Amino acid sequence: MCTLTFLPISERSFLLGANRDESPHRSPAQPPVKKDINGQTVLYPVDGQAGGTWIAASDHKRIACVLNGAFAPHPYNPPYRLSRGLMVLASFKWPTTKAFIDHFNFEGIEPFTYVSFEWGESQADKISVTELRWDGEQKHVKTLNGKEPHIWSSASLYTKEAIAKRKRWFEEWLQEHNKYRAEDILQFH
């Protein structure tokens, strides 16, 4: 996946924009499937090569996404223990993102940025946004404000300058759009 955008609509609703740029030589993705993972129904498109996914949503009010790279391009050093897309699916074996981050073994996985969105059943529950960057050696975890828009870009595809430029474009887009609509963010992507 190359770009992910989060636009809060209210304290309990949001728009999520995501696009995935992959090599034309990679096997095409398969249509979304539903799978039971630890008592949760998880819906996700299937990567045609590794069988994982870049984005998944569960009926337990959680969405998980992965972008390639953590902070900057990294050397490709296979073999890796587990694909990043299979890791996204494995994240649903835990009841929360925090539990996943605390207990999952990330050793041997290529660097990535994992972003999770969680919200609860009650009206008082706010949207929780968690960002995990794995640089191949250690976890870097941030809890982000679920009331503010956010953008993420693939650190393995874009230079730091290109990521900063995309962030500026997003900020300009936000200035022009005081109400968020799916068709507008689709145009941005």
CSV table of C-alpha atoms in Angstrom, one decimal:
chain,number,residue,atom,x,y,z
A,1,MET,CA,0.0,0.0,0.0
A,2,CYS,CA,1.3,3.4,-0.8
A,3,THR,CA,-1.0,6.0,0.8
A,4,LEU,CA,-3.5,5.9,3.7
A,5,THR,CA,-5.7,8.8,4.8
A,6,PHE,CA,-7.9,9.1,7.8
A,7,LEU,CA,-10.7,11.7,8.0
A,8,PRO,CA,-12.8,11.9,11.1
A,9,ILE,CA,-16.5,12.8,10.4
A,10,SER,CA,-17.6,12.6,14.0
A,11,GLU,CA,-16.4,11.1,17.3
A,12,ARG,CA,-17.5,7.7,16.1
A,13,SER,CA,-17.3,7.8,12.3
A,14,PHE,CA,-14.6,8.4,9.7
A,15,LEU,CA,-13.6,8.0,6.1
A,16,LEU,CA,-10.5,5.9,5.3
A,17,GLY,CA,-8.8,6.3,2.0
A,18,ALA,CA,-6.3,3.7,0.9
A,19,ASN,CA,-4.5,2.9,-2.3
A,20,ARG,CA,-2.0,0.2,-3.0
A,21,ASP,CA,0.7,0.6,-5.7
A,22,GLU,CA,2.4,-2.7,-6.4
A,23,SER,CA,4.7,-4.0,-9.1
A,24,PRO,CA,2.8,-4.9,-12.3
A,25,HIS,CA,4.7,-8.2,-12.1
A,26,ARG,CA,3.1,-9.1,-8.7
A,27,SER,CA,0.1,-11.5,-8.9
A,28,PRO,CA,-3.2,-9.6,-8.9
A,29,ALA,CA,-5.1,-9.3,-5.7
A,30,GLN,CA,-8.2,-11.4,-5.2
A,31,PRO,CA,-11.7,-10.1,-4.2
A,32,PRO,CA,-12.4,-9.6,-0.5
A,33,VAL,CA,-13.1,-12.6,1.6
A,34,LYS,CA,-14.5,-13.1,5.1
A,35,LYS,CA,-12.6,-15.2,7.6
A,36,ASP,CA,-13.2,-16.1,11.2
A,37,ILE,CA,-10.1,-15.1,13.3
A,38,ASN,CA,-10.4,-15.7,17.0
A,39,GLY,CA,-14.1,-15.2,17.0
A,40,GLN,CA,-14.0,-12.1,14.8
A,41,THR,CA,-15.3,-11.9,11.3
A,42,VAL,CA,-12.6,-10.2,9.3
A,43,LEU,CA,-13.1,-8.9,5.8
A,44,TYR,CA,-10.1,-8.3,3.6
A,45,PRO,CA,-8.8,-8.3,0.0
A,46,VAL,CA,-6.3,-11.2,-0.6
A,47,ASP,CA,-2.8,-10.5,-1.9
A,48,GLY,CA,-2.4,-12.7,-4.9
A,49,GLN,CA,1.2,-13.6,-4.1
A,50,ALA,CA,1.6,-14.1,-0.3
A,51,GLY,CA,-2.1,-14.7,0.6
A,52,GLY,CA,-2.1,-11.9,3.2
A,53,THR,CA,-3.6,-8.4,2.9
A,54,TRP,CA,-2.8,-4.7,3.2
A,55,ILE,CA,-6.1,-3.8,4.8
A,56,ALA,CA,-8.6,-5.7,6.9
A,57,ALA,CA,-11.8,-4.8,8.9
A,58,SER,CA,-13.4,-6.9,11.7
A,59,ASP,CA,-16.9,-6.9,13.1
A,60,HIS,CA,-15.3,-6.1,16.5
A,61,LYS,CA,-14.8,-2.5,15.4
A,62,ARG,CA,-11.2,-2.6,14.3
A,63,ILE,CA,-9.5,-1.8,11.0
A,64,ALA,CA,-5.8,-2.6,10.4
A,65,CYS,CA,-3.6,-1.4,7.5
A,66,VAL,CA,0.0,-1.9,6.6
A,67,LEU,CA,2.3,0.2,4.5
A,68,ASN,CA,5.8,-1.0,3.3
A,69,GLY,CA,8.7,0.5,5.2
A,70,ALA,CA,9.1,2.2,8.6
A,71,PHE,CA,10.9,5.5,8.3
A,72,ALA,CA,13.0,5.3,5.1
A,73,PRO,CA,13.8,2.8,2.3
A,74,HIS,CA,15.6,-0.3,3.6
A,75,PRO,CA,17.7,-3.0,2.1
A,76,TYR,CA,15.7,-6.1,1.0
A,77,ASN,CA,17.1,-9.0,2.9
A,78,PRO,CA,15.0,-12.2,2.4
A,79,PRO,CA,14.1,-14.7,3.6
A,80,TYR,CA,11.6,-13.1,6.0
A,81,ARG,CA,9.9,-15.2,8.6
A,82,LEU,CA,6.4,-13.9,7.8
A,83,SER,CA,4.9,-11.5,5.2
A,84,ARG,CA,3.6,-8.2,6.4
A,85,GLY,CA,0.2,-9.0,4.9
A,86,LEU,CA,0.0,-12.2,6.9
A,87,MET,CA,1.0,-10.2,10.0
A,88,VAL,CA,-2.0,-8.0,9.5
A,89,LEU,CA,-4.3,-11.0,9.6
A,90,ALA,CA,-2.4,-12.4,12.6
A,91,SER,CA,-3.1,-9.1,14.5
A,92,PHE,CA,-6.8,-10.1,14.8
A,93,LYS,CA,-5.8,-13.0,17.0
A,94,TRP,CA,-5.5,-10.5,19.8
A,95,PRO,CA,-8.5,-8.7,21.2
A,96,THR,CA,-7.0,-5.2,20.9
A,97,THR,CA,-4.2,-3.5,18.9
A,98,LYS,CA,-2.3,-2.9,22.2
A,99,ALA,CA,-2.4,-6.6,23.0
A,100,PHE,CA,-1.1,-7.4,19.5
A,101,ILE,CA,1.7,-4.9,19.7
A,102,ASP,CA,2.7,-6.1,23.2
A,103,HIS,CA,2.7,-9.8,22.5
A,104,PHE,CA,3.4,-10.4,18.8
A,105,ASN,CA,7.0,-11.4,17.7
A,106,PHE,CA,8.0,-9.0,15.0
A,107,GLU,CA,11.5,-10.5,14.6
A,108,GLY,CA,12.2,-11.5,11.0
A,109,ILE,CA,9.5,-9.3,9.4
A,110,GLU,CA,10.4,-6.8,6.8
A,111,PRO,CA,10.1,-3.1,8.0
A,112,PHE,CA,6.6,-1.7,7.9
A,113,THR,CA,4.1,0.9,9.2
A,114,TYR,CA,1.0,-0.7,10.7
A,115,VAL,CA,-2.0,1.6,11.5
A,116,SER,CA,-5.0,0.5,13.5
A,117,PHE,CA,-8.4,2.1,14.0
A,118,GLU,CA,-10.6,0.9,16.9
A,119,TRP,CA,-13.8,2.1,18.4
A,120,GLY,CA,-16.2,0.7,21.0
A,121,GLU,CA,-19.9,-0.1,21.3
A,122,SER,CA,-21.0,2.9,23.5
A,123,GLN,CA,-21.5,6.5,22.4
A,124,ALA,CA,-18.8,7.5,24.8
A,125,ASP,CA,-16.2,5.4,23.0
A,126,LYS,CA,-13.9,7.5,20.7
A,127,ILE,CA,-11.9,6.4,17.7
A,128,SER,CA,-8.5,5.2,18.7
A,129,VAL,CA,-5.7,5.5,16.1
A,130,THR,CA,-2.5,3.6,16.7
A,131,GLU,CA,0.6,3.7,14.6
A,132,LEU,CA,3.3,1.0,14.9
A,133,ARG,CA,6.5,1.3,12.9
A,134,TRP,CA,8.8,-1.7,12.9
A,135,ASP,CA,12.3,-0.8,11.6
A,136,GLY,CA,13.5,-4.4,11.6
A,137,GLU,CA,15.0,-4.1,15.1
A,138,GLN,CA,12.6,-2.3,17.3
A,139,LYS,CA,9.0,-1.1,17.6
A,140,HIS,CA,8.1,2.6,17.5
A,141,VAL,CA,4.5,3.1,18.7
A,142,LYS,CA,2.4,6.2,18.7
A,143,THR,CA,-1.2,6.9,19.7
A,144,LEU,CA,-2.6,9.5,17.4
A,145,ASN,CA,-5.5,11.9,17.9
A,146,GLY,CA,-8.6,10.3,16.4
A,147,LYS,CA,-10.2,13.8,16.0
A,148,GLU,CA,-7.7,15.0,13.5
A,149,PRO,CA,-7.0,14.0,9.9
A,150,HIS,CA,-3.9,11.9,9.2
A,151,ILE,CA,-1.9,10.7,6.2
A,152,TRP,CA,0.6,8.0,5.8
A,153,SER,CA,2.8,7.2,2.8
A,154,SER,CA,5.0,4.2,2.1
A,155,ALA,CA,8.5,4.8,3.5
A,156,SER,CA,9.9,2.2,1.1
A,157,LEU,CA,8.4,3.8,-2.0
A,158,TYR,CA,8.8,7.5,-1.3
A,159,THR,CA,11.7,9.5,-0.1
A,160,LYS,CA,11.4,11.7,3.0
A,161,GLU,CA,11.0,14.7,0.7
A,162,ALA,CA,8.3,13.1,-1.3
A,163,ILE,CA,6.4,12.1,1.9
A,164,ALA,CA,6.7,15.7,3.2
A,165,LYS,CA,5.3,16.9,-0.2
A,166,ARG,CA,2.4,14.5,-0.1
A,167,LYS,CA,1.7,15.7,3.5
A,168,ARG,CA,1.6,19.3,2.2
A,169,TRP,CA,-0.7,18.3,-0.6
A,170,PHE,CA,-3.0,16.7,2.0
A,171,GLU,CA,-2.9,19.8,4.2
A,172,GLU,CA,-3.8,21.9,1.2
A,173,TRP,CA,-6.6,19.5,0.3
A,174,LEU,CA,-7.9,19.8,3.9
A,175,GLN,CA,-7.9,23.6,3.6
A,176,GLU,CA,-10.1,23.3,0.5
A,177,HIS,CA,-12.5,20.8,2.0
A,178,ASN,CA,-14.3,21.7,5.3
A,179,LYS,CA,-16.6,18.7,4.9
A,180,TYR,CA,-15.3,15.3,4.0
A,181,ARG,CA,-16.9,13.2,1.3
A,182,ALA,CA,-15.7,9.8,0.0
A,183,GLU,CA,-15.7,11.0,-3.6
A,184,ASP,CA,-13.5,13.9,-2.7
A,185,ILE,CA,-10.8,11.9,-0.9
A,186,LEU,CA,-11.0,9.4,-3.7
A,187,GLN,CA,-9.9,12.2,-6.1
A,188,PHE,CA,-7.0,13.0,-3.7
A,189,HIS,CA,-5.8,9.4,-3.8
